[in-house]
Coordinates of C-alpha atoms and ligand atoms in Angstrom, one line a residue:
X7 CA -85.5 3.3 -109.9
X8 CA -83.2 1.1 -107.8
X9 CA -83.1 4.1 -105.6
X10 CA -86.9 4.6 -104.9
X11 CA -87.5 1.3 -104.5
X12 CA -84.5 1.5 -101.7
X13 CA -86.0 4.0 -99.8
X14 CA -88.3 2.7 -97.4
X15 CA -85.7 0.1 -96.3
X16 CA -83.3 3.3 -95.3
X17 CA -86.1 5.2 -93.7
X18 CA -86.8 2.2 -91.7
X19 CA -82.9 1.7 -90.5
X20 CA -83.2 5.6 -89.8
X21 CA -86.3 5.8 -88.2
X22 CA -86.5 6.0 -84.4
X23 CA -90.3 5.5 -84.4
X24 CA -89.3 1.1 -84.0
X25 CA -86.8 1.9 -81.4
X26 CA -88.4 4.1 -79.6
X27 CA -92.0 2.7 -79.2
X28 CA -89.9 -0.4 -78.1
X29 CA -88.2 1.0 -75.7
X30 CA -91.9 3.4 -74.5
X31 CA -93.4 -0.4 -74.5
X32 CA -90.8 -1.7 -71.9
X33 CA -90.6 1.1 -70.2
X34 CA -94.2 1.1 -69.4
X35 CA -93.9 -2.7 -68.6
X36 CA -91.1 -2.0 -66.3
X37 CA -93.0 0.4 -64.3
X38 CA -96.3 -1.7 -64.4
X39 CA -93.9 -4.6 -62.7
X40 CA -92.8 -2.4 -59.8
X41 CA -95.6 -3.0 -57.5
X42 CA -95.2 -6.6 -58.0
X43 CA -91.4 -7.5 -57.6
X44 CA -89.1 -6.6 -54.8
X45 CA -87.8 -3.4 -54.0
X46 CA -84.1 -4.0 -54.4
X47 CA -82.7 -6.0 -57.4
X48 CA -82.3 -10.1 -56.4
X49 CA -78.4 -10.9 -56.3
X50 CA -78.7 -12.7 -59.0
X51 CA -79.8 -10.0 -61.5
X52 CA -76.7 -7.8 -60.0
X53 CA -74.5 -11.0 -60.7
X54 CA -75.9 -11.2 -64.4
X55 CA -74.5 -7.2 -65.0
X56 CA -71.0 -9.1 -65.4
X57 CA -72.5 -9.8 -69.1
X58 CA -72.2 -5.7 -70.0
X59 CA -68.4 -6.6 -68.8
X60 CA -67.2 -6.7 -72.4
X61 CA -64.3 -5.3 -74.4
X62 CA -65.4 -1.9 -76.2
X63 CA -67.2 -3.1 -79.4
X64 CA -65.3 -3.2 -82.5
X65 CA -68.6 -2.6 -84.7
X66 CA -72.2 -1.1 -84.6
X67 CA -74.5 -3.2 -82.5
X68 CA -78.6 -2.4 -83.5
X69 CA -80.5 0.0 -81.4
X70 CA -83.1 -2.5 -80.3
X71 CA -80.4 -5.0 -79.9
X72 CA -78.9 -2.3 -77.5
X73 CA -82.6 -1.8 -75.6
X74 CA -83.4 -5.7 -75.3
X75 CA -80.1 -5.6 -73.7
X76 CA -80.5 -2.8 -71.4
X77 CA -84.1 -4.1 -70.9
X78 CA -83.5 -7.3 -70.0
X79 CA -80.2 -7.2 -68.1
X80 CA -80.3 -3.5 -66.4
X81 CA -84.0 -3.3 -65.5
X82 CA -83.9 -6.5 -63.0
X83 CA -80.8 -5.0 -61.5
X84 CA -82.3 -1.6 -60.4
X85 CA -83.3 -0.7 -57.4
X86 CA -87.3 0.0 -57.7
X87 CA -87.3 3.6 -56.0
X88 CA -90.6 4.5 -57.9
X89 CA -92.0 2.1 -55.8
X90 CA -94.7 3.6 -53.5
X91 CA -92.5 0.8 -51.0
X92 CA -89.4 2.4 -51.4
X93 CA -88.8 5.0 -48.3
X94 CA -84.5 5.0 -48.8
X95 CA -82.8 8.3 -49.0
X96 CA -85.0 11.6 -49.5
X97 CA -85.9 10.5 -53.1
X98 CA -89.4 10.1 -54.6
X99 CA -90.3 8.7 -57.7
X100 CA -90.7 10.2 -61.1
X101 CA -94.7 11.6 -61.5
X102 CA -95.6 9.9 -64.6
X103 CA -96.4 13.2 -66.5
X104 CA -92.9 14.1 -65.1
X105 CA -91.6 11.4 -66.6
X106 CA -93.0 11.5 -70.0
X107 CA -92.0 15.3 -69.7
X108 CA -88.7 13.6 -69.6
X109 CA -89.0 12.0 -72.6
X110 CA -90.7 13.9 -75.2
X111 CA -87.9 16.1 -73.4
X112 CA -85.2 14.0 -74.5
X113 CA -86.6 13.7 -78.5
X114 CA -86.1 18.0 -78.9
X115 CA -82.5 17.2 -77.6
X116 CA -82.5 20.9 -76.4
X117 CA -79.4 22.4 -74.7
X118 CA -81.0 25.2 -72.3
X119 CA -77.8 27.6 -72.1
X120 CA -79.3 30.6 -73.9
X121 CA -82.8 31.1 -75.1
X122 CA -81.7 31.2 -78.7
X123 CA -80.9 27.4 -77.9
X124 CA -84.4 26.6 -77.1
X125 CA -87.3 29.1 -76.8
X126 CA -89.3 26.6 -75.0
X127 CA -86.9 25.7 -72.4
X128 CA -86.3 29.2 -71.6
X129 CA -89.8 30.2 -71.6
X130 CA -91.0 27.5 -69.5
X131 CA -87.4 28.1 -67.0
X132 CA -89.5 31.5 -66.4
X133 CA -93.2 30.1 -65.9
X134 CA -91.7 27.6 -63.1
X135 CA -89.6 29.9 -61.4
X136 CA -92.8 32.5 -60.8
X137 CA -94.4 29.5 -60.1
X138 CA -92.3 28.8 -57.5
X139 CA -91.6 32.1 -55.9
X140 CA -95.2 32.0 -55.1
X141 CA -95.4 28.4 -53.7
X142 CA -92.3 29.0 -51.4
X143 CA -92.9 32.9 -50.8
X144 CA -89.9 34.3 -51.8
X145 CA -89.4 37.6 -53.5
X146 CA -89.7 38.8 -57.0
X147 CA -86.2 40.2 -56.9
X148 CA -84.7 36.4 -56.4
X149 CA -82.8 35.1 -59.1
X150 CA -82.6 31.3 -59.5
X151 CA -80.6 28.4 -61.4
X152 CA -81.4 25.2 -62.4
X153 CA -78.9 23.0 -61.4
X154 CA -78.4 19.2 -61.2
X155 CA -79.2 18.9 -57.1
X156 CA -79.0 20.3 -53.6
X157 CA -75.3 19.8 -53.9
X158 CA -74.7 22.0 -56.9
X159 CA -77.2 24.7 -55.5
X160 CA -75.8 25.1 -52.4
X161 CA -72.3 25.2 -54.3
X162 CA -74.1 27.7 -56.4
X163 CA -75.6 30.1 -53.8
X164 CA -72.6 30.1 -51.7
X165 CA -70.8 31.3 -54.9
X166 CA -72.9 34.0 -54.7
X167 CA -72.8 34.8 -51.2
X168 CA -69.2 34.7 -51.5
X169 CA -69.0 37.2 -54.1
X170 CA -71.7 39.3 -52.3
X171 CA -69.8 40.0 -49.0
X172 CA -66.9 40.3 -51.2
X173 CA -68.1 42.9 -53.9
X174 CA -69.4 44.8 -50.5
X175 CA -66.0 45.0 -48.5
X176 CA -63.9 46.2 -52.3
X177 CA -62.9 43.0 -53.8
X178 CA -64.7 41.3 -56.8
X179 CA -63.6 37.7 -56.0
X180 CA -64.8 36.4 -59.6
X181 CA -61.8 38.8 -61.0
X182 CA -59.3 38.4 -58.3
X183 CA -59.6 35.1 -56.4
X184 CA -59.6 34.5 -52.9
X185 CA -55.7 34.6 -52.7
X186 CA -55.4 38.2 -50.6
X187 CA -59.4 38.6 -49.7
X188 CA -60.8 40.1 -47.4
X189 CA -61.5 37.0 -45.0
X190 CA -64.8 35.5 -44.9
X191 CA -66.3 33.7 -41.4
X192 CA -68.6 30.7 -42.6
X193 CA -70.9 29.4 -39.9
X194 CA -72.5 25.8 -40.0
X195 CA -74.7 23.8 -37.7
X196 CA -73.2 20.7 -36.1
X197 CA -75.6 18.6 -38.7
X198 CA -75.0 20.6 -41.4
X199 CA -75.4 18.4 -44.9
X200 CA -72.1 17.3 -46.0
X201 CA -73.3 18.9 -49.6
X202 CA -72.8 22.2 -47.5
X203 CA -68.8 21.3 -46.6
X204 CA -68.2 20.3 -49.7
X205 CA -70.1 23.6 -51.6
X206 CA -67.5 25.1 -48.9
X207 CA -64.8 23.4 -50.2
X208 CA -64.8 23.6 -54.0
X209 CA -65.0 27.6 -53.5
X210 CA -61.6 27.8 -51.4
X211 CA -63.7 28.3 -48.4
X212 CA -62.5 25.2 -46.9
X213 CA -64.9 22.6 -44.9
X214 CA -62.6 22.6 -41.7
X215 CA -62.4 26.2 -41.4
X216 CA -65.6 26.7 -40.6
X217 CA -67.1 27.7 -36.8
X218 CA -69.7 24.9 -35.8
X219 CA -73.1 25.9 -34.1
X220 CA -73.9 23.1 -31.3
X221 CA -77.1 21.0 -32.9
X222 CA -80.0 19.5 -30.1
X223 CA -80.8 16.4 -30.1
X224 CA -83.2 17.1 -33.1
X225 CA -80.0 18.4 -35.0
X226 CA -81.2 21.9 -34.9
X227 CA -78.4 24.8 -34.2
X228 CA -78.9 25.9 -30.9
X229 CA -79.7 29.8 -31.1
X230 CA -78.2 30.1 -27.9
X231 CA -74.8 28.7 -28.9
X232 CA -74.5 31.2 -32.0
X233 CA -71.7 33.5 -32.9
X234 CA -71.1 37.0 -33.3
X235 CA -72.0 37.8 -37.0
X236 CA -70.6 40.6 -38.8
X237 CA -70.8 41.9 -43.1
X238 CA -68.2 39.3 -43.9
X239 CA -70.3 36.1 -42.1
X240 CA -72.1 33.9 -44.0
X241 CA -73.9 31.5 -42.0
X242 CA -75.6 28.0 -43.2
X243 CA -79.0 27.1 -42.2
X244 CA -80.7 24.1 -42.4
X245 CA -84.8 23.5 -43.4
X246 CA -85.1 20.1 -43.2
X247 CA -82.7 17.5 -41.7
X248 CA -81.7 14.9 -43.6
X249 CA -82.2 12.3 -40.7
X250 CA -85.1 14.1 -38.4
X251 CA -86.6 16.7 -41.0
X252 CA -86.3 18.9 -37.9
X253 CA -86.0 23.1 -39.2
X254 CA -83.4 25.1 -37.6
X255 CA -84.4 28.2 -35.5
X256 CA -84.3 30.4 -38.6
X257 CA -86.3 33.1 -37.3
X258 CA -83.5 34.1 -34.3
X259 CA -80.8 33.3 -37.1
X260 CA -82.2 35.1 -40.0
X261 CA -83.0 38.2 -37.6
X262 CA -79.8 38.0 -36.5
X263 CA -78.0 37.9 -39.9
X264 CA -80.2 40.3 -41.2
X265 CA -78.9 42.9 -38.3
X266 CA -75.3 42.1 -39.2
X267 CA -75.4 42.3 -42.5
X268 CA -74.4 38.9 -42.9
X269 CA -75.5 36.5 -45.4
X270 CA -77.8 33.5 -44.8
X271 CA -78.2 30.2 -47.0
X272 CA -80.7 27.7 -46.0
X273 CA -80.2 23.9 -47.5
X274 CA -83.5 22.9 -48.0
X275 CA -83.4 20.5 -50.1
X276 CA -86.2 18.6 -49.4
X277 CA -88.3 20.4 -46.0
X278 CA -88.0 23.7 -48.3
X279 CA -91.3 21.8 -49.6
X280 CA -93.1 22.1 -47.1
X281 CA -94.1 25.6 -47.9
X282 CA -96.2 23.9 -50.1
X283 CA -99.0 22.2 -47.8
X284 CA -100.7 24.4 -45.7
X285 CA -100.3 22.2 -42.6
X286 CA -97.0 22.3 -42.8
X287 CA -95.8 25.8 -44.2
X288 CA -95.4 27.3 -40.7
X289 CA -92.2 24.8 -40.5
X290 CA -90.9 27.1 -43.7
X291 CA -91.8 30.3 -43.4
X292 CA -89.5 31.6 -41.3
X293 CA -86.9 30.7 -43.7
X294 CA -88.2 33.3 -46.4
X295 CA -85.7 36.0 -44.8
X296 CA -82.4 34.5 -45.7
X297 CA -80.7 35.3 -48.9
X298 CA -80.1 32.5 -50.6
X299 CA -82.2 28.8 -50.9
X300 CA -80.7 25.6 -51.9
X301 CA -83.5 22.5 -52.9
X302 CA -83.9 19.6 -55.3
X303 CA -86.9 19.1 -57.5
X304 CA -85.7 15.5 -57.6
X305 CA -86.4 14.6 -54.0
X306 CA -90.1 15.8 -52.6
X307 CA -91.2 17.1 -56.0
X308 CA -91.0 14.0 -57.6
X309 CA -89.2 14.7 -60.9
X310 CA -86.7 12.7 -63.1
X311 CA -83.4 12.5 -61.7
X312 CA -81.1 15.2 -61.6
X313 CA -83.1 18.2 -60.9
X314 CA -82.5 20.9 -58.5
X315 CA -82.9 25.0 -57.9
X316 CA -80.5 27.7 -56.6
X317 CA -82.4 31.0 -55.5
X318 CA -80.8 34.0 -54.3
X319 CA -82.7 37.1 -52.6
X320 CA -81.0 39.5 -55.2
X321 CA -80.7 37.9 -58.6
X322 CA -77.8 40.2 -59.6
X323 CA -75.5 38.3 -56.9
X324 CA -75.9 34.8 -58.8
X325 CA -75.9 36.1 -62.4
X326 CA -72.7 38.4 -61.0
X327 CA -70.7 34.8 -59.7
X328 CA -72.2 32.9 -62.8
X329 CA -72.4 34.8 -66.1
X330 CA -69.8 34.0 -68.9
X331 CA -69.5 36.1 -71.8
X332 CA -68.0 35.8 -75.9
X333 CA -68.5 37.2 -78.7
X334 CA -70.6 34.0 -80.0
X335 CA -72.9 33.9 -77.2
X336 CA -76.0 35.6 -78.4
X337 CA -77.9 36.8 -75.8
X338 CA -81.4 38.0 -76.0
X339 CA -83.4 40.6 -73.9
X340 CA -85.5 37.2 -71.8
X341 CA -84.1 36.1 -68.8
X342 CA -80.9 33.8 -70.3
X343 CA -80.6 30.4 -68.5
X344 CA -77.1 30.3 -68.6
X345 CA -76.5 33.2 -65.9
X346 CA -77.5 31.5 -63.5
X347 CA -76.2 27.9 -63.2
X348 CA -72.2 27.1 -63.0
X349 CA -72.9 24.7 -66.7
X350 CA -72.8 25.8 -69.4
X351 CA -74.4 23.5 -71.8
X352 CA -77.7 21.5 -70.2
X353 CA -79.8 19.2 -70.2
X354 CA -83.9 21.5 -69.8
X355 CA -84.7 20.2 -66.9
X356 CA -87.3 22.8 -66.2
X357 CA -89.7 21.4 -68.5
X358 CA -90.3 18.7 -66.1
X359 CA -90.5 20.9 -63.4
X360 CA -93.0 22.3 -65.3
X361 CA -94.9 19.3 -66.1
X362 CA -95.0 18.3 -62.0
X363 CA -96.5 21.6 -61.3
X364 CA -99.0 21.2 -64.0
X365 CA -99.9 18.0 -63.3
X366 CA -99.7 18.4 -59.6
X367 CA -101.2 22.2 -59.2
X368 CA -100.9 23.6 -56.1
X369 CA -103.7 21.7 -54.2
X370 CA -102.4 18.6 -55.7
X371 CA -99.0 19.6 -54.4
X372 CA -100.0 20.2 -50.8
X373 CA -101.9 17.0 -50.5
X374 CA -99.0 15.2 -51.6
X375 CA -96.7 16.9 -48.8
X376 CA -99.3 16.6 -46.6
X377 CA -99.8 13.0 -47.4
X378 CA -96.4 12.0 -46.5
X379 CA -96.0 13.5 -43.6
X380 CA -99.3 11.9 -42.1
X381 CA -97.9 8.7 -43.6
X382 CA -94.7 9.0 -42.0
X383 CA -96.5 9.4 -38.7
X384 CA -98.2 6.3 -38.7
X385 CA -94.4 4.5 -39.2
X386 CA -93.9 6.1 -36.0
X387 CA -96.5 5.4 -34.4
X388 CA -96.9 1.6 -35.3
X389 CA -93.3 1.3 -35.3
X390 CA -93.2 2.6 -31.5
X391 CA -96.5 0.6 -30.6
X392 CA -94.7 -2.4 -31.8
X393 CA -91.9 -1.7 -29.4
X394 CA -89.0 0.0 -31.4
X395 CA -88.0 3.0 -30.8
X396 CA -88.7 6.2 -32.9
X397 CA -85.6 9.0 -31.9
X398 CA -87.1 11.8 -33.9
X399 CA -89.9 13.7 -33.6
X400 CA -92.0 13.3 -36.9
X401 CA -92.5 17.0 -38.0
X402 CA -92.4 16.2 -41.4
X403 CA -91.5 12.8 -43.8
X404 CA -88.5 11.2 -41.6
X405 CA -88.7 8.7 -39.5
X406 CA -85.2 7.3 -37.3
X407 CA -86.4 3.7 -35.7
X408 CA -83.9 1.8 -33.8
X409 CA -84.5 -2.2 -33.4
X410 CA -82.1 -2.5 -30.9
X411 CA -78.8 -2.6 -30.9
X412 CA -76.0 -1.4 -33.5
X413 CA -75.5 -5.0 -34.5
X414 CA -79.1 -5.9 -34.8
X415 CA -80.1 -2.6 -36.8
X416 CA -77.6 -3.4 -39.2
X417 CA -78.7 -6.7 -39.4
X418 CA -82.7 -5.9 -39.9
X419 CA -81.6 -3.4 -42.3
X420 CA -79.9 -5.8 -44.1
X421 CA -82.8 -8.2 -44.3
X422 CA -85.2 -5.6 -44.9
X423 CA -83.3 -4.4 -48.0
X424 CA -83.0 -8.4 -48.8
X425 CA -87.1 -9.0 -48.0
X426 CA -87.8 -6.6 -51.1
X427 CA -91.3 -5.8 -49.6
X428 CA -90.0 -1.9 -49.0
X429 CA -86.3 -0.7 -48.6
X430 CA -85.0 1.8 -46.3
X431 CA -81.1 2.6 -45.2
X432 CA -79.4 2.9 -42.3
X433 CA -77.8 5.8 -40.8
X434 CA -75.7 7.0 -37.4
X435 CA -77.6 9.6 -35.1
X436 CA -75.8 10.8 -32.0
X437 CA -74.1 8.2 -31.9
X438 CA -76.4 5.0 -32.7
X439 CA -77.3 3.5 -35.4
X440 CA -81.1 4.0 -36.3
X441 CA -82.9 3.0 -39.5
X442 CA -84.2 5.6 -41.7
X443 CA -87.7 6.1 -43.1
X444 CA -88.4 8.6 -45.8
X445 CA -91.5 9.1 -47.3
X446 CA -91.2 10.7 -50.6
X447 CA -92.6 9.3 -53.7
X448 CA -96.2 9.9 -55.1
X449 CA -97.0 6.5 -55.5
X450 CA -96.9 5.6 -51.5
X451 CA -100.7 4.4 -50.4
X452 CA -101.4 3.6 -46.7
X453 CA -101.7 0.1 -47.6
X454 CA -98.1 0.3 -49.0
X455 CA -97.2 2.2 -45.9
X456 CA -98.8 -1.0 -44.0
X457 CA -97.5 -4.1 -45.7
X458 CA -94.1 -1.9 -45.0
X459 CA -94.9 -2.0 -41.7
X460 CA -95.8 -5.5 -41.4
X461 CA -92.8 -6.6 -42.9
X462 CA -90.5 -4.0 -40.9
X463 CA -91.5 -6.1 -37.6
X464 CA -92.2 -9.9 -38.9
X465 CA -88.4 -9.1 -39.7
X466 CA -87.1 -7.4 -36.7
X467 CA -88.6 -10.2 -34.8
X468 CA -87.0 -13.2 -37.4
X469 CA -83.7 -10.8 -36.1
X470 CA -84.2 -10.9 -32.8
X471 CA -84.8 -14.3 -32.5
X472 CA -82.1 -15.0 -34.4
X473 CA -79.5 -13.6 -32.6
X474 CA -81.3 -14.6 -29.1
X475 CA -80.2 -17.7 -26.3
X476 CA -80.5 -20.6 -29.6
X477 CA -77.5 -18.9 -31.9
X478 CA -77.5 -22.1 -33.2
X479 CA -80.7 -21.3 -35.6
X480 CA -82.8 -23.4 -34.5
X481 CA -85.4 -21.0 -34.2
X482 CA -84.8 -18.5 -37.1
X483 CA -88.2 -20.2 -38.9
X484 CA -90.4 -19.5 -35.8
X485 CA -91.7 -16.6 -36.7
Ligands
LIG510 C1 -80.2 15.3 -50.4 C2 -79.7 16.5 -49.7 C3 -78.6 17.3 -50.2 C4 -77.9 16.9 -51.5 O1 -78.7 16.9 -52.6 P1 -78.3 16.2 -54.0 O2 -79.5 16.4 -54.8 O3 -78.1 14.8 -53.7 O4 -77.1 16.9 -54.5 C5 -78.3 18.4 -49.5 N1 -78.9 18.7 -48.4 C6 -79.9 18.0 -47.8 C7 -80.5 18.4 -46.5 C8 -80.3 16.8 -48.5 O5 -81.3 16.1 -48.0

């Protein structure tokens, strides 16, 4: 009696339906409040984190206790990169239907190592990655992981071109180590992604003992500055700088490393997306000979955070560096996750990639790349109108704008970041500091793009003024 009377009040502790339409409700609030507050968090809602600053907790605190918490003390203090005003990094926002992917994602708690784990995750692993063969135009054969980022898929396709050129000149490096290989010549461009060094150095390949390829002025490898290559080369290409966008030659180089017999990985870990958009695909194309392909779902594609895709021209090469084996690990006769990714255990992150592609489709897809790339234009082109300088040419969604000066870039940077109409960070490019533009996230409109623009120059000009003949600051409020 007592028993059935108690059993509502129980459910209702152990239900998650409270908590979690709480948390769905603030969530939803949070993201309807982007467009409205600054970019970056105020210094005083980083200040109030010191509140989280507490000894561990020697009982249970409530899970919407925990939320309101979260809610009200971490949401202020993020930085708003869904905001269609928020051009930092190479990172777009979450798509909505990406995001609730996420979520519903999150409830089935699915770990994605083997396809007895989760049907669904390992079916839909397979739907994306036919998916995305097609959209980038890369072979049937390729084999592909789903990884956490660029980083971990250019550690992951290196792995495998290691073991390649390995397994071809007698020594199965996966058995034996590197300690008495067969040495291996690893060839980067002089703006190589410092993902690409370190990939280099967690597999004993070392990020100093590498030969260096002279980059232009766009940071391109110059094909006329490139080495002999031979079957034990593997050289590093580039689809998309992380400062200009600009594409290496890869025609010359994947010709060239195809003649060899050498092995070519291309970081693209955002331009590879420009296969996507007609306008733009020519930039990619040429990139479909290499090997191996290292990109991020989570920059141009606009998933959740941390999503990103190894593919490697002959599958057998990645699952060859990657597979485990034991006697509990029930495989099936569908393509198993877990041979191609250096985890084990995972999160399925290619339900989300899933749900982008759905939503998206592949006209929805283009006109989103293509979208950006216009939009980053027009930051050039005002930007250079108004009298800054632009020190890349805009092939694709970067933008490097330099106010002036080191000092004074750093400083409009600064009070750009501070303004909290858009944010965008600094970086060093041959030498000078520039600010960087990156347009990435779905939600950016033109008339984001513009009040961006607007306050990029009433700021620059505050800066300039600043720092001109009346140091004093007299004149900081003139304009
Ligand atoms: C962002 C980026 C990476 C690293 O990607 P993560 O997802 O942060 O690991 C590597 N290469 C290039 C060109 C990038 O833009």
């Amino acid at each position: 009696m007592t028993e059935t009377l108690q059993r509502p009040k129980v459910d209702r502790i152990r239900s998650p339906r409270h908590l979690l339409a709480d948390v769905a409700a603030r969530a939803t609030d949070y993201l309807a409040n982007v467009p409205s507050r600054g970019v970056g968090p105020t210094q005083s809602a980083v200040d109030a984190l010191s509140a989280l600053d507490e000894p561990l907790p020697e009982g249970a605190t409530p899970g919407p206790e925990i939320i309101r918490l979260l809610d009200e003390l971490g949401s202020p203090a993020t930085v708003a990169s869904t905001s269609g005003r928020y051009f930092g990094f190479v990172t777009g926002g979450s798509l909505p239907a990406s995001l609730a992917a996420n979520w519903l994602v999150g409830a089935w708690d699915q770990n994605c190592f083997l396809s007895v784990q989760s049907p669904i995750a390992a079916a839909l692993e397979a739907v994306v990655l036919r998916w995305l063969l097609e959209i980038f135009g890369l072979p049937a054969s390729c084999g592909a992981g789903f990884v956490t980022g660029a980083t971990m898929a250019n550690f992951t396709c290196l792995a495998a071109a290691r073991g390649a050129l390995l397994r071809r000149a007698g020594w199965n490096v996966e058995e034996r180590g590197l300690f008495g290989a067969p040495e291996l010549k690893v060839i980067v461009g002089g703006e190589a992604h410092v993902s690409v060094l370190k990939a280099l150095a967690m597999l004993g390949l070392g990020r100093s003992r590498v030969s260096v390829v002279p980059a232009d002025d766009q940071g391109r490898m110059r094909p006329d500055c490139l080495p002999e290559l031979d079957d034990r080369s593997i050289i590093c290409l580039q689809g998309g700088n992380v400062n200009t966008g600009a594409f290496d030659p890869a025609a010359e180089i994947c010709s060239h490393a195809r003649e060899a017999n050498a092995w070519a990985h291309v970081d693209g870990a955002f331009g590879m997306w420009a296969a996507a958009a007609p306008g733009r695909s020519h930039l990619f194309r040429p990139f479909v000979e290499a090997d191996s392909w290292a990109t991020d779902c989570h920059k141009w594609l606009n998933v959740p955070y941390d999503s990103g895709l190894a593919f490697v021209r002959e599958g057998t090469y990645l699952s060859d560096a990657m597979t485990i084996s034991a006697g509990y690990l029930q495989t099936g006769a569908t393509r198993e996750p877990g041979r191609f990714t250096p985890e084990a255990s995972r999160r399925a992150r290619g339900v989300e990639i899933w749900a982008a592609l759905k939503f998206l489709g592949r006209s929805g897809l283009a006109e989103m790349i293509e979208k950006h790339c216009r939009l980053a234009k027009r930051f050039a082109d005002e930007l250079n109108l108004a009298g800054y300088e632009v020190l890349n040419d805009v092939v694709l969604n970067q933008v490097l704008v330099s106010f002036g000066d080191d000092d004074l870039n750093q400083r409009v940077i600064t009070a750009i970041q501070q303004d909290g109409t858009c944010w965008c960070g600094g970086t060093q490019w041959h030498g000078r500091s520039a600010m960087r533009v990156s347009v990435s996230c779905w939600a950016t409109t033109e008339d984001d793009v513009d009040r961006s623009i607007k306050a990029m120059i009433r700021i620059a000009k505050q800066q300039v003024n600043a720092c001109g003949p009346n140091r004093d600051g007299a004149r900081t409020s003139s304009a």
